[in-house]
Amino acid sequence: MMVDVRLKDITKVFGKVVAVRNMNLEIRDKEFFAILGPSGCGKTTTLRIIAGLEKPTKGRVYFDNQDVTSLPAKFRDVAMVPQFYALYPTTVYNNIALPLRSRGVSKEEVKQRVREVAELLGLTDKLHLHIDKLSIGDKQKVSLARAIVRKPKLYLLDEPLTILDPVTRIIIRSELKSLQKRIKQTIIYVTHDQIEAMSLADRIAVMNMGVIEQVGTPYEIYDKPSSRFVGWFIGEPGMNFLEAEVDKHSSAIKLGSQEILQSKTLVSKLVEKTNNNKVVIGVRPEYIYLEKNPREAGSGYTIVKGVVELIEFTGTHYIVLVGINGREVKVKMNVEDYRRLNIAPREDVYLRIPLDKILFFDPVSEKRVL
Ligand code: ATP
């Protein structure tokens, strides 16, 4: 009953729009896999191709090594939970029972399976209620229950939490996580919400403009984004990017007049990989420490001088915008550290950056090189 899904060289064109371009993807059996990306990047199209609701212009789809590219949706044994539920104006029980009844399952078995699934989703007390009496969160649970009751091979969820209010969202999000542990089936989950993807998925594919930019665990994607897009899209706020110069003669990397680090090996690798004397350095806002006074960098760190431009309180953190030789860097600080530092706009500050948290990107291809 398990399934792994493989997409090979998939392209989908709608008229002039290339919705998905040359996609190769492998989703493992029992994995909670998220497809994450901004609106219009091709997530839903990918999901519909897996479901069999859309035929790829090019490429093949495999379930457990069986080519299902031409297999119609109804033979794929896949349950798709849409963004907006479509429920029938009857009781919760009938809504969940319907997919079984239409398959000719015996009355006794219907009863048993509806009860099991209701139990799983905490709907037992609501089975006799009319759908109109439910909250929006419970309606989405019924929609999920209807998918689960069929015991499909594969679940496809298309932004199932989008219609919920923020509080219900968080509750159902954590319920989904424990649900997957219990049903132990492959789930492919489409979302534009990085927190949903990061907190739910075993692995994530980050998509942009019809192309997969990176596939990895939530931490891999956060820690080692393979492109500028991924670094920017993940994180709140996203990664900082600064154009820097690679000076072969002094084996240094410089931000304008400031040397940020010196390393013969690093510089020669960068020169070789970027074919250029320019590189873009990336560093996450939460890895930078601010100091008021100049100090020795100490081993493993670099110090860069800047000027405070703007301070913003997000409710949980402070975001300090610092100008460095015409570039701008965001620094994310917790409230206590910020209060201790006591800084104001136009003051000089020193940014202490751990060297192992600095990543390097090619200025042209925008891919990470080191
Ligand atoms: P969203 O989160 O907004 O749903 P998405 O990432 O799911 O976005 P898709 O819905 O897959 O993106 O759409 C990808 C691109 O393909 C978009 O430019 C969209 O307009 C286009 N597209 C999708 N379906 C069709 C269609 N049936 N006919 C024409 N163009 C389409």
Short mmCIF file of C-alpha atoms and ligand atoms in Angstrom, two decimals:
data_model
loop_
_atom_site.label_atom_id
_atom_site.label_comp_id
_atom_site.label_asym_id
_atom_site.label_seq_id
_atom_site.Cartn_x
_atom_site.Cartn_y
_atom_site.Cartn_z
CA MET A 1 0.00 0.00 0.00
CA MET A 2 3.00 2.28 0.14
CA VAL A 3 4.30 4.39 -2.64
CA ASP A 4 7.30 6.39 -3.69
CA VAL A 5 6.84 8.94 -6.40
CA ARG A 6 9.32 9.87 -9.08
CA LEU A 7 9.06 12.70 -11.58
CA LYS A 8 11.44 12.47 -14.50
CA ASP A 9 12.16 15.46 -16.78
CA ILE A 10 8.65 16.85 -16.31
CA THR A 11 7.69 19.96 -18.25
CA LYS A 12 4.19 21.41 -18.37
CA VAL A 13 3.31 24.20 -20.77
CA PHE A 14 0.01 26.11 -20.81
CA GLY A 15 -0.05 28.16 -24.01
CA LYS A 16 2.88 30.49 -23.53
CA VAL A 17 3.37 29.79 -19.84
CA VAL A 18 5.89 27.18 -18.79
CA ALA A 19 4.35 26.20 -15.43
CA VAL A 20 6.91 23.45 -14.69
CA ARG A 21 10.30 23.15 -16.37
CA ASN A 22 12.41 20.01 -16.54
CA MET A 23 11.55 18.78 -13.10
CA ASN A 24 13.27 15.79 -11.53
CA LEU A 25 12.06 14.78 -8.12
CA GLU A 26 11.95 11.71 -5.95
CA ILE A 27 9.59 11.45 -3.01
CA ARG A 28 10.22 8.52 -0.70
CA ASP A 29 7.77 6.07 0.71
CA LYS A 30 6.09 7.32 3.94
CA GLU A 31 7.72 10.69 3.64
CA PHE A 32 6.04 13.98 4.57
CA PHE A 33 7.25 15.99 1.62
CA ALA A 34 6.52 19.70 1.11
CA ILE A 35 6.64 21.66 -2.13
CA LEU A 36 7.28 25.25 -1.11
CA GLY A 37 7.38 28.38 -3.23
CA PRO A 38 5.73 31.70 -4.02
CA SER A 39 2.40 32.04 -5.74
CA GLY A 40 2.45 30.98 -9.38
CA CYS A 41 5.72 29.01 -9.20
CA GLY A 42 4.07 25.77 -10.37
CA LYS A 43 3.30 23.93 -7.12
CA THR A 44 -0.33 23.12 -7.85
CA THR A 45 0.50 22.07 -11.40
CA THR A 46 3.11 19.65 -10.04
CA LEU A 47 0.58 18.20 -7.61
CA ARG A 48 -2.05 17.84 -10.32
CA ILE A 49 0.44 16.02 -12.52
CA ILE A 50 1.13 13.56 -9.68
CA ALA A 51 -2.62 13.13 -9.15
CA GLY A 52 -3.17 12.49 -12.85
CA LEU A 53 -5.42 15.54 -13.24
CA GLU A 54 -2.94 17.12 -15.61
CA LYS A 55 -0.89 15.41 -18.28
CA PRO A 56 2.71 16.60 -18.53
CA THR A 57 3.79 18.10 -21.85
CA LYS A 58 7.00 16.15 -21.48
CA GLY A 59 8.45 13.65 -19.00
CA ARG A 60 7.27 10.65 -17.01
CA VAL A 61 5.65 10.00 -13.64
CA TYR A 62 6.43 6.80 -11.70
CA PHE A 63 4.77 5.28 -8.64
CA ASP A 64 6.97 2.53 -7.21
CA ASN A 65 8.84 2.30 -10.52
CA GLN A 66 5.61 1.80 -12.44
CA ASP A 67 5.07 4.35 -15.21
CA VAL A 68 1.71 5.98 -14.45
CA THR A 69 2.03 8.92 -16.83
CA SER A 70 -0.95 7.82 -18.89
CA LEU A 71 -2.93 6.33 -16.04
CA PRO A 72 -6.10 8.35 -15.36
CA ALA A 73 -6.53 9.94 -11.93
CA LYS A 74 -9.23 7.55 -10.75
CA PHE A 75 -6.90 4.55 -11.14
CA ARG A 76 -4.01 6.09 -9.24
CA ASP A 77 -5.46 5.55 -5.75
CA VAL A 78 -4.49 9.02 -4.68
CA ALA A 79 -6.44 11.35 -2.39
CA MET A 80 -6.21 15.05 -3.06
CA VAL A 81 -7.29 17.47 -0.34
CA PRO A 82 -7.98 20.80 -1.97
CA GLN A 83 -7.42 24.29 -0.65
CA PHE A 84 -11.17 24.88 -0.40
CA TYR A 85 -13.21 21.95 0.88
CA ALA A 86 -16.24 20.83 -1.08
CA LEU A 87 -18.59 19.15 1.39
CA TYR A 88 -22.15 17.97 0.99
CA PRO A 89 -25.00 19.64 2.92
CA THR A 90 -25.58 16.69 5.24
CA THR A 91 -24.11 15.29 8.46
CA VAL A 92 -20.42 14.87 9.19
CA TYR A 93 -20.97 11.12 9.22
CA ASN A 94 -22.46 11.06 5.74
CA ASN A 95 -19.73 13.27 4.35
CA ILE A 96 -17.02 10.94 5.60
CA ALA A 97 -18.96 7.81 4.60
CA LEU A 98 -19.66 8.92 1.06
CA PRO A 99 -16.39 7.90 -0.63
CA LEU A 100 -16.81 4.41 0.85
CA ARG A 101 -20.46 4.03 -0.08
CA SER A 102 -19.75 5.05 -3.65
CA ARG A 103 -17.21 2.22 -3.75
CA GLY A 104 -19.74 -0.31 -2.51
CA VAL A 105 -18.15 -0.95 0.89
CA SER A 106 -20.48 -2.87 3.24
CA LYS A 107 -22.55 -0.92 5.76
CA GLU A 108 -20.76 -2.47 8.73
CA GLU A 109 -17.34 -1.64 7.38
CA VAL A 110 -18.38 1.92 6.54
CA LYS A 111 -19.50 2.37 10.12
CA GLN A 112 -16.27 1.05 11.52
CA ARG A 113 -13.99 3.04 9.25
CA VAL A 114 -15.87 6.32 9.72
CA ARG A 115 -15.56 5.85 13.49
CA GLU A 116 -11.84 5.12 13.26
CA VAL A 117 -11.15 8.17 11.16
CA ALA A 118 -13.37 10.38 13.30
CA GLU A 119 -11.42 9.23 16.30
CA LEU A 120 -8.15 10.00 14.56
CA LEU A 121 -9.22 13.57 13.82
CA GLY A 122 -11.16 14.27 17.00
CA LEU A 123 -14.53 14.41 15.25
CA THR A 124 -16.28 11.61 17.16
CA ASP A 125 -18.59 13.96 19.06
CA LYS A 126 -19.54 15.77 15.89
CA LEU A 127 -20.46 12.88 13.61
CA HIS A 128 -24.21 13.49 13.91
CA LEU A 129 -23.96 17.26 13.33
CA HIS A 130 -24.90 18.94 10.08
CA ILE A 131 -21.89 20.31 8.24
CA ASP A 132 -23.29 23.88 8.54
CA LYS A 133 -22.93 23.69 12.32
CA LEU A 134 -19.16 23.21 12.15
CA SER A 135 -16.37 25.74 12.48
CA ILE A 136 -14.17 26.28 9.45
CA GLY A 137 -11.37 24.29 11.11
CA ASP A 138 -13.65 21.31 11.70
CA LYS A 139 -14.91 21.49 8.11
CA GLN A 140 -11.33 21.20 6.88
CA LYS A 141 -10.90 18.22 9.22
CA VAL A 142 -13.93 16.56 7.63
CA SER A 143 -12.35 17.18 4.26
CA LEU A 144 -9.20 15.43 5.50
CA ALA A 145 -11.23 12.64 7.05
CA ARG A 146 -12.89 12.03 3.71
CA ALA A 147 -9.50 11.57 2.10
CA ILE A 148 -8.17 9.31 4.86
CA VAL A 149 -11.21 7.03 5.09
CA ARG A 150 -10.49 5.65 1.62
CA LYS A 151 -7.02 4.54 2.72
CA PRO A 152 -5.38 5.78 -0.45
CA LYS A 153 -1.78 5.06 -1.39
CA LEU A 154 -0.81 8.66 -1.49
CA TYR A 155 -2.08 11.95 -0.05
CA LEU A 156 -1.79 15.20 -1.92
CA LEU A 157 -2.58 18.31 0.11
CA ASP A 158 -2.85 21.64 -1.65
CA GLU A 159 -2.50 24.48 0.88
CA PRO A 160 -5.06 22.86 3.18
CA LEU A 161 -4.60 25.42 5.95
CA THR A 162 -4.84 28.60 3.89
CA ILE A 163 -8.53 29.20 4.53
CA LEU A 164 -8.17 28.90 8.29
CA ASP A 165 -7.75 31.76 10.73
CA PRO A 166 -4.23 32.02 12.24
CA VAL A 167 -5.09 30.34 15.54
CA THR A 168 -6.93 27.37 14.00
CA ARG A 169 -4.08 27.08 11.54
CA ILE A 170 -1.54 26.47 14.26
CA ILE A 171 -3.79 23.94 15.98
CA ILE A 172 -4.52 21.97 12.80
CA ARG A 173 -0.87 22.21 11.75
CA SER A 174 0.26 20.35 14.84
CA GLU A 175 -2.59 17.87 14.48
CA LEU A 176 -1.52 17.15 10.92
CA LYS A 177 1.95 16.33 12.13
CA SER A 178 0.77 13.77 14.64
CA LEU A 179 -1.78 12.47 12.14
CA GLN A 180 0.95 11.63 9.67
CA LYS A 181 2.86 9.74 12.34
CA ARG A 182 -0.23 7.62 12.91
CA ILE A 183 -1.30 6.96 9.33
CA LYS A 184 2.31 6.38 8.14
CA GLN A 185 1.66 7.17 4.50
CA THR A 186 3.36 9.31 1.91
CA ILE A 187 2.08 12.89 2.02
CA ILE A 188 2.91 15.56 -0.51
CA TYR A 189 2.03 18.95 0.83
CA VAL A 190 1.97 22.13 -1.23
CA THR A 191 2.36 25.48 0.51
CA HIS A 192 3.72 29.00 0.11
CA ASP A 193 4.16 29.23 3.89
CA GLN A 194 7.70 28.46 4.96
CA ILE A 195 6.72 27.86 8.59
CA GLU A 196 4.22 25.20 7.54
CA ALA A 197 6.77 23.52 5.30
CA MET A 198 9.60 23.73 7.83
CA SER A 199 7.57 22.49 10.78
CA LEU A 200 5.74 19.68 9.01
CA ALA A 201 7.98 18.20 6.36
CA ASP A 202 10.73 15.60 6.45
CA ARG A 203 12.08 17.13 3.26
CA ILE A 204 11.18 20.19 1.22
CA ALA A 205 11.49 21.07 -2.47
CA VAL A 206 11.78 24.84 -2.90
CA MET A 207 10.33 25.97 -6.24
CA ASN A 208 10.70 29.21 -8.13
CA MET A 209 9.31 30.00 -11.58
CA GLY A 210 8.61 26.42 -12.54
CA VAL A 211 12.00 25.13 -11.41
CA ILE A 212 13.13 23.27 -8.29
CA GLU A 213 15.87 25.30 -6.68
CA GLN A 214 16.69 22.87 -3.88
CA VAL A 215 15.55 19.68 -2.20
CA GLY A 216 16.59 19.01 1.37
CA THR A 217 15.62 18.69 5.00
CA PRO A 218 14.28 21.86 6.62
CA TYR A 219 17.65 22.44 8.30
CA GLU A 220 19.69 21.86 5.14
CA ILE A 221 17.59 24.39 3.28
CA TYR A 222 17.93 26.90 6.08
CA ASP A 223 21.61 26.37 6.76
CA LYS A 224 22.99 25.77 3.27
CA PRO A 225 20.65 27.29 0.69
CA SER A 226 21.82 26.33 -2.77
CA SER A 227 20.83 29.62 -4.34
CA ARG A 228 20.15 33.23 -3.43
CA PHE A 229 16.47 32.64 -3.99
CA VAL A 230 16.30 29.89 -1.36
CA GLY A 231 18.36 31.94 1.13
CA TRP A 232 16.06 34.89 0.67
CA PHE A 233 12.79 32.94 0.65
CA ILE A 234 13.56 30.98 3.84
CA GLY A 235 13.96 32.84 7.12
CA GLU A 236 12.23 35.78 8.70
CA PRO A 237 13.73 38.01 7.44
CA GLY A 238 15.64 36.11 4.75
CA MET A 239 19.39 35.90 4.29
CA ASN A 240 21.50 39.04 3.73
CA PHE A 241 23.44 39.25 0.48
CA LEU A 242 26.41 41.56 0.02
CA GLU A 243 28.52 42.10 -3.03
CA ALA A 244 32.15 41.63 -2.16
CA GLU A 245 35.45 41.75 -4.00
CA VAL A 246 37.94 38.93 -4.16
CA ASP A 247 41.48 40.27 -4.06
CA LYS A 248 43.84 37.65 -5.42
CA HIS A 249 47.01 39.53 -4.54
CA SER A 250 46.32 39.96 -0.85
CA SER A 251 44.22 36.75 -0.65
CA ALA A 252 41.44 38.79 0.92
CA ILE A 253 37.71 39.25 0.56
CA LYS A 254 36.63 42.85 0.85
CA LEU A 255 33.49 44.87 1.32
CA GLY A 256 34.59 48.15 -0.27
CA SER A 257 37.53 49.33 1.79
CA GLN A 258 36.96 46.84 4.61
CA GLU A 259 38.70 43.52 4.54
CA ILE A 260 36.39 40.90 5.99
CA LEU A 261 38.57 37.87 5.77
CA GLN A 262 41.86 36.58 4.53
CA SER A 263 42.46 33.08 3.30
CA LYS A 264 44.61 31.83 0.49
CA THR A 265 42.67 28.59 0.07
CA LEU A 266 39.29 30.26 0.16
CA VAL A 267 40.27 32.97 -2.29
CA SER A 268 41.77 30.54 -4.77
CA LYS A 269 38.65 28.35 -4.58
CA LEU A 270 36.41 31.37 -5.13
CA VAL A 271 38.43 32.61 -8.08
CA GLU A 272 38.25 29.17 -9.63
CA LYS A 273 34.50 28.71 -9.02
CA THR A 274 33.20 32.15 -9.91
CA ASN A 275 35.60 32.94 -12.71
CA ASN A 276 35.43 36.47 -11.45
CA ASN A 277 36.83 38.85 -8.87
CA LYS A 278 33.39 39.46 -7.47
CA VAL A 279 31.39 37.26 -5.15
CA VAL A 280 28.17 37.63 -3.19
CA ILE A 281 28.41 36.74 0.46
CA GLY A 282 25.34 35.52 2.30
CA VAL A 283 24.77 35.57 6.03
CA ARG A 284 21.62 35.10 8.04
CA PRO A 285 20.39 38.05 10.17
CA GLU A 286 20.30 35.91 13.32
CA TYR A 287 23.98 34.93 13.05
CA ILE A 288 25.31 38.48 13.30
CA TYR A 289 26.12 40.02 16.68
CA LEU A 290 26.29 43.77 17.17
CA GLU A 291 28.86 45.47 19.40
CA LYS A 292 29.26 49.10 20.27
CA ASN A 293 33.03 49.17 20.59
CA PRO A 294 35.73 47.86 18.28
CA ARG A 295 37.33 44.68 19.59
CA GLU A 296 39.65 42.02 18.28
CA ALA A 297 37.74 39.69 16.00
CA GLY A 298 39.16 36.64 17.74
CA SER A 299 39.51 33.33 16.01
CA GLY A 300 36.55 32.15 13.96
CA TYR A 301 35.02 35.60 13.61
CA THR A 302 35.28 38.69 11.47
CA ILE A 303 34.38 42.23 12.47
CA VAL A 304 32.82 44.72 10.07
CA LYS A 305 32.14 48.34 10.84
CA GLY A 306 28.75 49.86 10.00
CA VAL A 307 26.23 52.53 10.89
CA VAL A 308 22.77 51.91 12.36
CA GLU A 309 20.15 53.07 9.88
CA LEU A 310 16.85 51.79 11.16
CA ILE A 311 15.48 49.80 14.08
CA GLU A 312 12.31 47.80 13.89
CA PHE A 313 10.53 45.82 16.62
CA THR A 314 8.67 42.78 15.29
CA GLY A 315 6.96 41.86 18.55
CA THR A 316 9.41 39.07 19.35
CA HIS A 317 12.71 40.42 17.98
CA TYR A 318 14.47 43.56 16.93
CA ILE A 319 15.60 43.96 13.34
CA VAL A 320 18.46 46.44 13.06
CA LEU A 321 19.30 47.69 9.59
CA VAL A 322 23.00 48.50 9.36
CA GLY A 323 24.72 50.31 6.49
CA ILE A 324 28.16 49.07 5.45
CA ASN A 325 29.95 51.01 2.71
CA GLY A 326 26.77 51.58 0.73
CA ARG A 327 25.39 48.08 1.40
CA GLU A 328 22.68 47.16 3.87
CA VAL A 329 22.53 44.30 6.33
CA LYS A 330 19.71 43.16 8.57
CA VAL A 331 20.59 41.95 12.04
CA LYS A 332 18.07 40.03 14.10
CA MET A 333 18.41 40.37 17.85
CA ASN A 334 16.48 39.08 20.80
CA VAL A 335 14.91 41.67 23.06
CA GLU A 336 17.32 41.26 25.94
CA ASP A 337 20.46 41.62 23.80
CA TYR A 338 18.99 44.62 22.06
CA ARG A 339 18.22 46.39 25.34
CA ARG A 340 21.68 45.67 26.68
CA LEU A 341 23.31 47.06 23.54
CA ASN A 342 21.44 50.36 23.72
CA ILE A 343 21.93 51.69 20.18
CA ALA A 344 20.26 54.41 18.13
CA PRO A 345 20.12 55.34 14.44
CA ARG A 346 23.26 57.03 13.02
CA GLU A 347 25.53 55.46 15.63
CA ASP A 348 28.54 53.40 14.64
CA VAL A 349 28.33 49.67 15.34
CA TYR A 350 30.56 46.66 14.83
CA LEU A 351 29.15 43.48 13.32
CA ARG A 352 30.69 40.29 14.63
CA ILE A 353 30.10 37.47 12.17
CA PRO A 354 31.09 33.82 12.65
CA LEU A 355 33.20 32.84 9.63
CA ASP A 356 31.57 29.44 9.33
CA LYS A 357 28.20 31.15 8.84
CA ILE A 358 29.31 33.07 5.77
CA LEU A 359 28.23 31.52 2.46
CA PHE A 360 29.41 32.45 -1.02
CA PHE A 361 27.26 32.84 -4.12
CA ASP A 362 28.10 33.40 -7.76
CA PRO A 363 27.01 36.95 -8.73
CA VAL A 364 25.86 35.81 -12.18
CA SER A 365 24.26 32.40 -11.71
CA GLU A 366 23.18 33.26 -8.13
CA LYS A 367 24.03 29.68 -7.09
CA ARG A 368 25.99 28.95 -3.95
CA VAL A 369 29.61 28.11 -4.70
CA LEU A 370 30.93 27.56 -1.18
P1 ATP B 1 -0.60 29.37 -6.36
O1 ATP B 1 0.00 29.20 -5.03
O2 ATP B 1 -0.94 30.78 -6.69
O3 ATP B 1 -1.71 28.39 -6.67
P2 ATP B 1 1.22 27.68 -7.79
O4 ATP B 1 2.62 27.72 -7.36
O5 ATP B 1 0.38 26.57 -7.34
O6 ATP B 1 0.55 29.05 -7.42
P3 ATP B 1 0.38 26.99 -10.43
O7 ATP B 1 -1.06 27.12 -10.08
O8 ATP B 1 0.91 25.64 -10.61
O9 ATP B 1 1.25 27.75 -9.37
O10 ATP B 1 0.62 27.86 -11.75
C1 ATP B 1 1.87 27.98 -12.39
C2 ATP B 1 1.71 28.84 -13.63
O11 ATP B 1 0.92 28.16 -14.59
C3 ATP B 1 1.00 30.17 -13.36
O12 ATP B 1 1.59 31.13 -14.18
C4 ATP B 1 -0.42 29.88 -13.80
O13 ATP B 1 -1.05 31.07 -14.23
C5 ATP B 1 -0.22 28.91 -14.94
N1 ATP B 1 -1.35 27.96 -15.07
C6 ATP B 1 -1.73 27.03 -14.18
N2 ATP B 1 -2.78 26.32 -14.62
C7 ATP B 1 -3.10 26.83 -15.84
C8 ATP B 1 -4.09 26.52 -16.82
N3 ATP B 1 -4.97 25.53 -16.64
N4 ATP B 1 -4.11 27.25 -17.96
C9 ATP B 1 -3.21 28.24 -18.14
N5 ATP B 1 -2.25 28.57 -17.27
C10 ATP B 1 -2.18 27.89 -16.13
#
